[in-house]
Coordinates of N, CA and C in Angstrom, one line a residue:
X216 N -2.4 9.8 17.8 CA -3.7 9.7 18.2 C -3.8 8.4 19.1
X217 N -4.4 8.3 20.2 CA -4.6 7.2 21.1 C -6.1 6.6 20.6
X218 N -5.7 5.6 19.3 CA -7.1 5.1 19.1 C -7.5 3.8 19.9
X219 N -9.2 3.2 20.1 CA -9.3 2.3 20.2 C -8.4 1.0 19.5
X220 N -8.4 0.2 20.8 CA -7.5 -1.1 19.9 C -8.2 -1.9 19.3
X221 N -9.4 -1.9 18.8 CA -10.5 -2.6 17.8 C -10.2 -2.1 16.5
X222 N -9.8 -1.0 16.5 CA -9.6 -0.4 14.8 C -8.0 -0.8 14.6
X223 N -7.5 -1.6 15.6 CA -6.4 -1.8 15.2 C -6.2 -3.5 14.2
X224 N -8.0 -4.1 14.6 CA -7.7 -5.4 14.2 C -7.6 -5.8 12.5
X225 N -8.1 -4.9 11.8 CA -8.1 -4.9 10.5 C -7.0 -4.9 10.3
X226 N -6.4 -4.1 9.7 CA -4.7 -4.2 9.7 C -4.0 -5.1 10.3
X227 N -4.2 -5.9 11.7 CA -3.5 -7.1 12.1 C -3.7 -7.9 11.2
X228 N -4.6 -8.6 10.9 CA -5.6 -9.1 9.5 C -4.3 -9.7 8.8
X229 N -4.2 -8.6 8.2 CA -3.3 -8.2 6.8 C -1.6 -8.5 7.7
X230 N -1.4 -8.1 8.4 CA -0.5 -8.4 9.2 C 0.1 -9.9 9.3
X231 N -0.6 -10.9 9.8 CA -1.0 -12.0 10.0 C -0.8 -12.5 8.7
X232 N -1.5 -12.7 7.6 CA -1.0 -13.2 7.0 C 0.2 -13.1 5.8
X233 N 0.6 -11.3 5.7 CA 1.8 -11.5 5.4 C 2.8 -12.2 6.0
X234 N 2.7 -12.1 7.1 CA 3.9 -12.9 8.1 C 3.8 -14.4 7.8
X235 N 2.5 -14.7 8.1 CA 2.5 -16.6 7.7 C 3.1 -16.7 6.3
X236 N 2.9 -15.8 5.4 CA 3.5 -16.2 4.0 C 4.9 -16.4 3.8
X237 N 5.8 -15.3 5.2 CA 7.0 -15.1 4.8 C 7.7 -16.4 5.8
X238 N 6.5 -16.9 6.8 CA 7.3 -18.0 7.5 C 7.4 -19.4 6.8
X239 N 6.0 -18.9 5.8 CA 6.3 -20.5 4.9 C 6.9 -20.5 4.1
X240 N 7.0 -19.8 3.4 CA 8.7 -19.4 2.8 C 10.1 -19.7 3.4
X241 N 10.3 -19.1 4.9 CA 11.5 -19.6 5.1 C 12.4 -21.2 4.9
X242 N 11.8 -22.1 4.9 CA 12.3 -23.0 5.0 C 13.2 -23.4 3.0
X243 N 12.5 -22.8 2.4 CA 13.3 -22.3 1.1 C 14.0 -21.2 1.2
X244 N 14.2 -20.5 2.3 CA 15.6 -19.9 2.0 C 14.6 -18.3 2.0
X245 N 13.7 -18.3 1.9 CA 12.7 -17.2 2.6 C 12.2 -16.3 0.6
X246 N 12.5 -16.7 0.0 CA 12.5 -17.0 -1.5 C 11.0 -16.9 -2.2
X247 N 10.6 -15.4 -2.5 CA 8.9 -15.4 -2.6 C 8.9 -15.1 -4.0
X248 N 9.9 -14.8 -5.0 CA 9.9 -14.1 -6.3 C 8.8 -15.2 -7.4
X249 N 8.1 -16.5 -7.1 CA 7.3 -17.0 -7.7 C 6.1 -16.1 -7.7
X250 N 5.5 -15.1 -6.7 CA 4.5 -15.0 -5.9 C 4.6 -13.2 -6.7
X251 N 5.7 -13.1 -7.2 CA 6.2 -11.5 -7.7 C 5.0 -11.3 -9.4
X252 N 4.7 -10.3 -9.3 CA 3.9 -9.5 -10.9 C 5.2 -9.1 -11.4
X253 N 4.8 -9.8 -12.4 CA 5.5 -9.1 -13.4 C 5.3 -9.7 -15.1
X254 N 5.2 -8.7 -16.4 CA 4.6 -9.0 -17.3 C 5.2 -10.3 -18.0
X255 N 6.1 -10.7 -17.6 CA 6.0 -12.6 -17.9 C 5.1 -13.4 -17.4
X256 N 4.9 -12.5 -16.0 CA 4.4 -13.9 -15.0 C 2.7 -14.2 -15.9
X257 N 2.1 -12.8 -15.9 CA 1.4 -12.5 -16.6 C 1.1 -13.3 -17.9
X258 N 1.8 -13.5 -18.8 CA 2.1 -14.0 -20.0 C 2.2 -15.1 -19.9
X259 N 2.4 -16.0 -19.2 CA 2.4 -17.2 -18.2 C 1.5 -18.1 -17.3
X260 N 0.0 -17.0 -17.8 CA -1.3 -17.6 -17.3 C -1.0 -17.2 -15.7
X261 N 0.1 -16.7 -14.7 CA 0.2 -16.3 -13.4 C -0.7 -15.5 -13.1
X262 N -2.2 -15.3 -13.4 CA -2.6 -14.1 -12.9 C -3.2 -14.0 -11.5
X263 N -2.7 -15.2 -10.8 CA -3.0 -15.1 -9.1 C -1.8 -14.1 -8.7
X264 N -0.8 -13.8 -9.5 CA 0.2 -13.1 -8.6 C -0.2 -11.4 -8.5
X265 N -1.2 -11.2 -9.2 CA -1.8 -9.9 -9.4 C -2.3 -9.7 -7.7
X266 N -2.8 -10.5 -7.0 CA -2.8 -10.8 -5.6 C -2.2 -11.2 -4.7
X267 N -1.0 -12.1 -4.9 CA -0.4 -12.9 -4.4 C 1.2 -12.0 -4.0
X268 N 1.2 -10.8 -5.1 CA 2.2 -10.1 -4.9 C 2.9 -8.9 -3.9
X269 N 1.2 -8.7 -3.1 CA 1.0 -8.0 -1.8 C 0.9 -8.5 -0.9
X270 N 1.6 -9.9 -0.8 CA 2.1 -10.6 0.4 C 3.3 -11.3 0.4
X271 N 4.2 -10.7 -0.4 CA 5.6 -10.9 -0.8 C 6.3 -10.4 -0.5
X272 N 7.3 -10.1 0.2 CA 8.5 -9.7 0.4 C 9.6 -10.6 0.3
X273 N 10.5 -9.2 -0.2 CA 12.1 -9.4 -0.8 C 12.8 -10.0 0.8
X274 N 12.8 -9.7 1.6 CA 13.7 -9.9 2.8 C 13.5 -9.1 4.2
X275 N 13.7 -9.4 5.2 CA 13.4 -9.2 6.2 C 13.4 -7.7 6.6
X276 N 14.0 -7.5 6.3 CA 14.1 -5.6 6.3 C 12.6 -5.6 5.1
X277 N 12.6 -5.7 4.3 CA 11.2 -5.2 3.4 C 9.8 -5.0 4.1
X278 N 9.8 -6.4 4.8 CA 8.6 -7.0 5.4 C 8.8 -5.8 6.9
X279 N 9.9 -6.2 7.4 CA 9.8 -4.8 8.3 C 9.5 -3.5 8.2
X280 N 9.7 -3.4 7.4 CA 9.6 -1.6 7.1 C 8.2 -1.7 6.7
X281 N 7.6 -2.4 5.4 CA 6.1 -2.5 5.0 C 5.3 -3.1 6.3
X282 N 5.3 -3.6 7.1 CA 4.7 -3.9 8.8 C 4.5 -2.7 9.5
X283 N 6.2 -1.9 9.4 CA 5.5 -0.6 10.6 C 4.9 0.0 10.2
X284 N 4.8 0.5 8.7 CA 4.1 1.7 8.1 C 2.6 1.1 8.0
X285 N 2.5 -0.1 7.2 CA 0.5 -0.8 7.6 C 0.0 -0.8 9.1
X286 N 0.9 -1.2 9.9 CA 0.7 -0.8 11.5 C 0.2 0.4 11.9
X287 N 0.9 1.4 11.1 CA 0.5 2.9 11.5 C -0.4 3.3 10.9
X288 N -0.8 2.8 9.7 CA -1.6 3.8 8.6 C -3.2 3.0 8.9
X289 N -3.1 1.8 9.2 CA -4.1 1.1 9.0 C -5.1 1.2 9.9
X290 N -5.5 1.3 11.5 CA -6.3 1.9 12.2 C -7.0 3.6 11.8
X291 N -6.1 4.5 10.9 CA -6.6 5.7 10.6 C -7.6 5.8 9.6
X292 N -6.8 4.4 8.2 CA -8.0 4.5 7.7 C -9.3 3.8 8.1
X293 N -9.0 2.8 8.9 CA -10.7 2.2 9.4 C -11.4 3.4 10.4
X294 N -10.6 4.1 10.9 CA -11.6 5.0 11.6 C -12.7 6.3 10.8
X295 N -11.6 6.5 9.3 CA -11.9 6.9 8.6 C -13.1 6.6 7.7
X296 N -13.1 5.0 7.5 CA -13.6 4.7 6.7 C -15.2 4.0 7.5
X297 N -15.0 4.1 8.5 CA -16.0 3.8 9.3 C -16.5 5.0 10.4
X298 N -16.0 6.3 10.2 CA -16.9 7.3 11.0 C -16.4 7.3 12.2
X299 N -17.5 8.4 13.2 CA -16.4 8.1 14.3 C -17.6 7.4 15.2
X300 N -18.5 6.6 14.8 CA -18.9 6.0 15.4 C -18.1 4.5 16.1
X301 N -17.5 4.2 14.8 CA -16.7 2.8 15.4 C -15.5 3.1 16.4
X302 N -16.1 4.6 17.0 CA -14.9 4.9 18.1 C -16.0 4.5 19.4
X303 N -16.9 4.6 19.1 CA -18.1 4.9 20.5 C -18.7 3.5 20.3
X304 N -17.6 2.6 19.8 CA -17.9 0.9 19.8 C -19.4 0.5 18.6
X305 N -19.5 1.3 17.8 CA -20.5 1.2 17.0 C -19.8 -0.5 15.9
X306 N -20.4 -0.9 14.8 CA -20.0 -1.5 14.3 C -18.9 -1.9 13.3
X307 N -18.0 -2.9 13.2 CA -17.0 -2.3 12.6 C -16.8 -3.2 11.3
X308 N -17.2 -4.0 11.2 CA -17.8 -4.8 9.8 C -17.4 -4.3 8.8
X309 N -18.6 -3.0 8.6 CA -18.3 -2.1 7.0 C -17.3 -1.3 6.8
X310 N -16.3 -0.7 8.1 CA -15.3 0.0 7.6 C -14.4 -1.4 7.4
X311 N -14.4 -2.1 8.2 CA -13.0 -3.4 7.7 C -13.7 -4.0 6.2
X312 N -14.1 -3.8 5.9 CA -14.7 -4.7 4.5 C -14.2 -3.2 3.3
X313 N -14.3 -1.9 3.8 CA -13.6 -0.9 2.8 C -12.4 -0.8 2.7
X314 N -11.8 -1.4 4.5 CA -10.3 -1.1 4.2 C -9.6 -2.4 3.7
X315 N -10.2 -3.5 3.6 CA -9.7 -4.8 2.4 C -9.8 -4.2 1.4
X316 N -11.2 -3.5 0.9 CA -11.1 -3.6 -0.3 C -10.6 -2.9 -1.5
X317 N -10.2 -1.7 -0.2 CA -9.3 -0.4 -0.4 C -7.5 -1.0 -1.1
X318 N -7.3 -1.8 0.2 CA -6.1 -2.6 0.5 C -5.8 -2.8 -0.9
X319 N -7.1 -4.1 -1.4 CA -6.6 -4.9 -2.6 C -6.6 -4.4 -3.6
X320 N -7.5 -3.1 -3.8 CA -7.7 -2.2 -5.1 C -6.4 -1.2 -5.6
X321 N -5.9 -0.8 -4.1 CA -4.1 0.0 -4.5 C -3.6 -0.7 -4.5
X322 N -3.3 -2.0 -4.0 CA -2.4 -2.6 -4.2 C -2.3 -3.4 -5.7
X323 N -3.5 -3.8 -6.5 CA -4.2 -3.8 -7.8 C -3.4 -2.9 -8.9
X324 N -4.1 -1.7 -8.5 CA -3.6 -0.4 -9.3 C -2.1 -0.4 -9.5
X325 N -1.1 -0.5 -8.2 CA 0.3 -0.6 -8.0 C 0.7 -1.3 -9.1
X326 N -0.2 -2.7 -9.4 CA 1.0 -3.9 -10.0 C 0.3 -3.6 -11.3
X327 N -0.8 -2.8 -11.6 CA -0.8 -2.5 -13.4 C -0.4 -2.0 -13.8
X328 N -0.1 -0.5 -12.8 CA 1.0 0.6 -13.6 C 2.8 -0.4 -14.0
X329 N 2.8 -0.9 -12.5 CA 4.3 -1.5 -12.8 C 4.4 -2.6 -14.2
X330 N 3.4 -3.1 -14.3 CA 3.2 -4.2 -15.6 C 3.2 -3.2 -16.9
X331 N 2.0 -2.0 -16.3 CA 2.1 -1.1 -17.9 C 3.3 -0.5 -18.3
X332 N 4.3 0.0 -17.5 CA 5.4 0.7 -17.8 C 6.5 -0.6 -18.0
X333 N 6.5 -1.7 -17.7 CA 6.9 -2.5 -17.6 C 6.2 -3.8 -18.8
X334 N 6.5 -3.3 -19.9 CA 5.5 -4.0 -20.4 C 6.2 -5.2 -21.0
X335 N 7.3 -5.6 -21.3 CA 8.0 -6.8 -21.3 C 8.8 -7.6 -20.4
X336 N 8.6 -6.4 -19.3 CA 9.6 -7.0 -18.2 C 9.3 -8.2 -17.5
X337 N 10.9 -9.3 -16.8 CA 10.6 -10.3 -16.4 C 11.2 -10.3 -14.9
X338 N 11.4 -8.7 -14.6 CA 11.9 -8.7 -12.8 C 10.5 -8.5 -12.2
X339 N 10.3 -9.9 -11.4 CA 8.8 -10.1 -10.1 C 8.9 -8.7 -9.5
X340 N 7.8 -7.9 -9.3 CA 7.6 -7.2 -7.9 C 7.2 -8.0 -7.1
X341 N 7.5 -7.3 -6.0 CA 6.9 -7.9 -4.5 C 6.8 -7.2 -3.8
X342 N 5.8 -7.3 -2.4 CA 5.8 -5.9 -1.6 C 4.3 -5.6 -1.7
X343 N 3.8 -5.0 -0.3 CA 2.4 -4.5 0.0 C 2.8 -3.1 -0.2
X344 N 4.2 -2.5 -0.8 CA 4.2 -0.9 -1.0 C 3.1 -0.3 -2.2
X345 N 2.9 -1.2 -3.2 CA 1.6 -0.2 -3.7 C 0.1 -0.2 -2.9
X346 N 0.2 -1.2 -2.2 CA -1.5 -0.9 -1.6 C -1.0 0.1 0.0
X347 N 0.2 0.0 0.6 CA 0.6 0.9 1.4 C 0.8 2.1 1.0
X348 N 1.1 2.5 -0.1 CA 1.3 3.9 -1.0 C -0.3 4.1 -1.1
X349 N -1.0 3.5 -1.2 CA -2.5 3.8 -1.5 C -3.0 4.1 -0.4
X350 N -2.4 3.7 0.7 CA -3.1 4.5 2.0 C -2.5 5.7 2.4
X351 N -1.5 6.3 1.6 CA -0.8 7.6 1.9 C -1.5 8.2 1.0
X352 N -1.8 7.7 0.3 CA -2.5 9.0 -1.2 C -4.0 8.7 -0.4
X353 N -4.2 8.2 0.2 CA -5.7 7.8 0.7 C -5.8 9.3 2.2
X354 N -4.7 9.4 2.9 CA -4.8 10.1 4.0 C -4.1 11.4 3.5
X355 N -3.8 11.7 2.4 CA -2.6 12.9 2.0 C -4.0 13.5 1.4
X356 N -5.2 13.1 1.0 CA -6.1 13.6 0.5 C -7.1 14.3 1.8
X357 N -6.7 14.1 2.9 CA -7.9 14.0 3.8 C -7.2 15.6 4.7
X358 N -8.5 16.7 5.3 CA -7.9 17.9 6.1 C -8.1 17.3 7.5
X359 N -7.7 18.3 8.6 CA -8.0 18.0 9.5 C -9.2 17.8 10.0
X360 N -10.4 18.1 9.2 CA -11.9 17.9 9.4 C -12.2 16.4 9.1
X361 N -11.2 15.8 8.3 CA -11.9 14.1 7.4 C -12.6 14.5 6.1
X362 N -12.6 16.0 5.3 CA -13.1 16.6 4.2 C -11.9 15.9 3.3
X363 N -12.6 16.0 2.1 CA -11.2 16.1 1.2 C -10.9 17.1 0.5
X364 N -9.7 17.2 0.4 CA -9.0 18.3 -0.3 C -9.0 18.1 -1.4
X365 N -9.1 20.0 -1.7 CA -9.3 19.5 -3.5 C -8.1 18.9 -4.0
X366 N -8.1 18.6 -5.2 CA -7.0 18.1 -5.8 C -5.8 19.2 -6.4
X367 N -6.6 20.5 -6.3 CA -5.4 21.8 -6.8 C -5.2 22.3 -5.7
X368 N -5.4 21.9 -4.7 CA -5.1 22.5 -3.5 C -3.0 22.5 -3.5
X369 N -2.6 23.7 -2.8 CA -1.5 23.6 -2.4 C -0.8 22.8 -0.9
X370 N -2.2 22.5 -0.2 CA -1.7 21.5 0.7 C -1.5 20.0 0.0
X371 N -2.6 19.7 -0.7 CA -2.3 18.5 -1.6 C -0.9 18.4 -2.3
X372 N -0.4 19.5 -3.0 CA 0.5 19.5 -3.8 C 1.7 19.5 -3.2
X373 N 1.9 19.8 -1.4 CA 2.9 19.7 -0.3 C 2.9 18.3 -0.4
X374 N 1.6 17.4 -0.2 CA 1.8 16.2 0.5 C 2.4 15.2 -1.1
X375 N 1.8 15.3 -2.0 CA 2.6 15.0 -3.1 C 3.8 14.8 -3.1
X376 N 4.8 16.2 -3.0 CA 5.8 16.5 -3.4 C 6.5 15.7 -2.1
X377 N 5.9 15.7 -1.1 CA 6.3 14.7 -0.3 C 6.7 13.3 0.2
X378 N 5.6 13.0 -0.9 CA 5.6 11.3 -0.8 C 6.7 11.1 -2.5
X379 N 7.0 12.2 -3.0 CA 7.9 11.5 -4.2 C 9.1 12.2 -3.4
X380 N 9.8 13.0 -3.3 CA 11.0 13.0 -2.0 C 11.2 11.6 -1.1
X381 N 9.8 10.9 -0.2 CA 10.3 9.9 0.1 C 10.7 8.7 -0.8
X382 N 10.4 8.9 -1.9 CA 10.7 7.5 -2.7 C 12.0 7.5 -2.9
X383 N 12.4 9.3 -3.5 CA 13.6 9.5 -4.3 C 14.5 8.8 -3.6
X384 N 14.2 9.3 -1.9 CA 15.2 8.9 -0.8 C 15.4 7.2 -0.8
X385 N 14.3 6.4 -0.7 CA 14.3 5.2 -0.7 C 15.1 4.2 -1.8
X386 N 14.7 4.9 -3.4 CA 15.6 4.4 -4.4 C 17.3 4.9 -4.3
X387 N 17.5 5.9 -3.6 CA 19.1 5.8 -3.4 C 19.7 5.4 -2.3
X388 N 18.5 4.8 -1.2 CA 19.5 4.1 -0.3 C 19.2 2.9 -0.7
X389 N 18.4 2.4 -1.5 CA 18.8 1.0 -1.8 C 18.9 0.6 -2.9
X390 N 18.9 1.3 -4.0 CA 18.9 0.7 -5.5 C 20.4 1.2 -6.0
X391 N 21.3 2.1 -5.3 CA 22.4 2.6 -5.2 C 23.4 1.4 -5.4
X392 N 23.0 1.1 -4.1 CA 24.0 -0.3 -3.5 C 24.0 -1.0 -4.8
X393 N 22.8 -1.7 -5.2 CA 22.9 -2.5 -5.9 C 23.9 -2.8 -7.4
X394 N 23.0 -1.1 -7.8 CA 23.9 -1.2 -9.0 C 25.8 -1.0 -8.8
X395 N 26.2 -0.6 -7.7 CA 27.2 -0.5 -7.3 C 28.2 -2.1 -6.9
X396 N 27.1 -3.0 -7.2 CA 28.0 -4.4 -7.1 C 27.1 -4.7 -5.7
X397 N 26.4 -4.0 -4.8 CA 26.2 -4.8 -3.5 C 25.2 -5.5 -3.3
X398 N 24.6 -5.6 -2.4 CA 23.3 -6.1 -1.9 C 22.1 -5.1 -1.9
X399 N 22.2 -4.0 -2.6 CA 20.9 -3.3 -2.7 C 19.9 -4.3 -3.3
X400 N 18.6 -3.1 -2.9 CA 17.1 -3.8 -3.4 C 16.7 -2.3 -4.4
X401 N 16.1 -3.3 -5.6 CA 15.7 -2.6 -6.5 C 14.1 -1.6 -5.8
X402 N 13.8 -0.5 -6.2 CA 12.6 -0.2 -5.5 C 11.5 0.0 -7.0
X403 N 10.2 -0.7 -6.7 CA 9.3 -0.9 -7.4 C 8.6 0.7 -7.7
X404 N 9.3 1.8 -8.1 CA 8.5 2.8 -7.7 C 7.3 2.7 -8.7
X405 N 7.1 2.2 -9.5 CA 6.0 2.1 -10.8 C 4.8 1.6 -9.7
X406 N 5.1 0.6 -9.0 CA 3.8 0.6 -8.0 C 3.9 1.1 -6.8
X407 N 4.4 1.8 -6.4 CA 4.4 2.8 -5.5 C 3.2 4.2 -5.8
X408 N 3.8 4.2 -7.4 CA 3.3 5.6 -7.6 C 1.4 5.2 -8.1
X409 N 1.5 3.6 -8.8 CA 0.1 3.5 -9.1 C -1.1 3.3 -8.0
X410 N -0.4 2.6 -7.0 CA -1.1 2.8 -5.8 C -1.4 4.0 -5.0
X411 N -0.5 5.1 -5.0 CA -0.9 6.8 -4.1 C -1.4 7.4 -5.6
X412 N -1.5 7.1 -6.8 CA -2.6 7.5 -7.1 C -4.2 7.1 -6.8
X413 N -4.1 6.0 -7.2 CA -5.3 5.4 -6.8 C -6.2 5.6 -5.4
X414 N -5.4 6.0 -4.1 CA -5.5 6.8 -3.3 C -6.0 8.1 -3.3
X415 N -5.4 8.6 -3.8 CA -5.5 10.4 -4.2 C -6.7 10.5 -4.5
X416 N -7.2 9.2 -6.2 CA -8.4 10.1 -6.7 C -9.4 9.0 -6.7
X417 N -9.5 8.4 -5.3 CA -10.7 7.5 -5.2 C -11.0 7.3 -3.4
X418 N -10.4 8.0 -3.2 CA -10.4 7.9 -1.5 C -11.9 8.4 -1.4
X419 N -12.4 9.3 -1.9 CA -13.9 9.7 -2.1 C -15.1 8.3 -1.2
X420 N -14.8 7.3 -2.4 CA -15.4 6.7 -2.6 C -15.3 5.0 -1.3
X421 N -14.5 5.5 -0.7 CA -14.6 4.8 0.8 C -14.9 5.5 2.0
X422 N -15.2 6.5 1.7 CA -15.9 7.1 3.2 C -17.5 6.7 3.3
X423 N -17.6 6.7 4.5 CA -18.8 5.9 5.1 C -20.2 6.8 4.3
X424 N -21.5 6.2 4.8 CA -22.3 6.8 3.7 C -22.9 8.1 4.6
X425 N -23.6 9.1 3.9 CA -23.7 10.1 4.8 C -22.8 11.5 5.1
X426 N -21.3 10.5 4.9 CA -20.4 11.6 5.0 C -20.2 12.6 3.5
X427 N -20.1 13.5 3.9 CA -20.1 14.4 2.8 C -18.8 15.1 2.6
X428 N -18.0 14.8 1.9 CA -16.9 15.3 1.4 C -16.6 16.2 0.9
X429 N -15.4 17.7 0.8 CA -15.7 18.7 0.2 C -14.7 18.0 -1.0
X430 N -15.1 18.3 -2.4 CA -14.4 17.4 -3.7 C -13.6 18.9 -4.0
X431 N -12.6 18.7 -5.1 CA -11.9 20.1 -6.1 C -11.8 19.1 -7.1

């Protein structure tokens, strides 16, 4: 889609300051795992990292890969979330204020599941992949109208089946390595999966007012 480049500025936003975070980090060696959830940090009075952990990244490849995909995803949902008026230059305030708060609420949901399933663990997550996973469950929900699909729908249950194939794929090209002695990266799927839920069954609830959504 050739969208206006105003719906691109939210998402730069988020852009922006992940990057400043990872530049102030480099001079330690690029070293963010203080900034990581996880149920010690937690137990530890750390409960800034419950936010602080969706501007973390493991290493330069991480941060790249979570950049292209918020790059891509992030203009569809402000268009989304703001109608298509903020295409005919209408105001764009209230969809950037749903897609922060969209942002911070998958990304939220990501780091509880990972803490719930994780309930003594002391390996930091890091990574905007659960509030990024929340914008796939956020647009895996949506038809070609901008309606929402029910939730028994068989197109839904395509795009599902889809987004856990891509994880499968992602935990074996990098959590392979690892345990094999190399340089792999462990993959957080616990918040992967709590953020494209959170997506899935709350996307409702960020569309603009007025719009009428078909629910299942």
């Amino acid at each position: 889609m050739n969208l206006p480049r105003r719906l691109h500025a939210p998402g730069f936003v988020l852009l922006a300051l992940i990057w400043a975070a990872w530049l102030w980090h480099l001079p330690q060696g690029g070293d963010m795992r203080e900034w990581g959830i996880s149920a010690q940090a937690l137990a530890h009075g750390r409960w800034d990292t419950l936010l602080l952990h969706m501007f973390a990244h493991a290493n330069i490849l991480h941060i790249g890969m979570n950049s292209a995909v918020l790059a891509g995803f992030a203009p569809l949902l402000v268009l989304t979330m703001g109608g298509r008026d903020v295409v005919t230059g209408g105001p764009l305030g209230a969809a950037a204020l749903r897609f922060y708060a969209f942002y911070l609420l998958a990304g939220l949901a990501g780091a509880l599941l990972y803490v719930a399933i994780n309930p003594g663990g002391v390996i930091p997550a890091v990574g905007a992949s659960g509030a990024i996973s929340g914008m796939i469950g956020f647009m895996s929900r949506l038809d070609g109208n901008g309606s929402l699909l029910p939730v028994t729908s068989r197109a839904l249950a395509r795009r599902i089946w889809d987004f856990v194939k891509a994880n499968l794929i992602l935990i074996a090209i990098f959590a392979i390595p690892f345990f094999l002695g190399g340089t792999g990266m462990l993959i957080a799927w616990e918040g992967h999966l709590g953020g494209f839920l959170f997506g899935l069954l709350f996307a409702g609830f960020f569309l603009p007012p007025g719009h009428a959504p078909r629910h299942g």
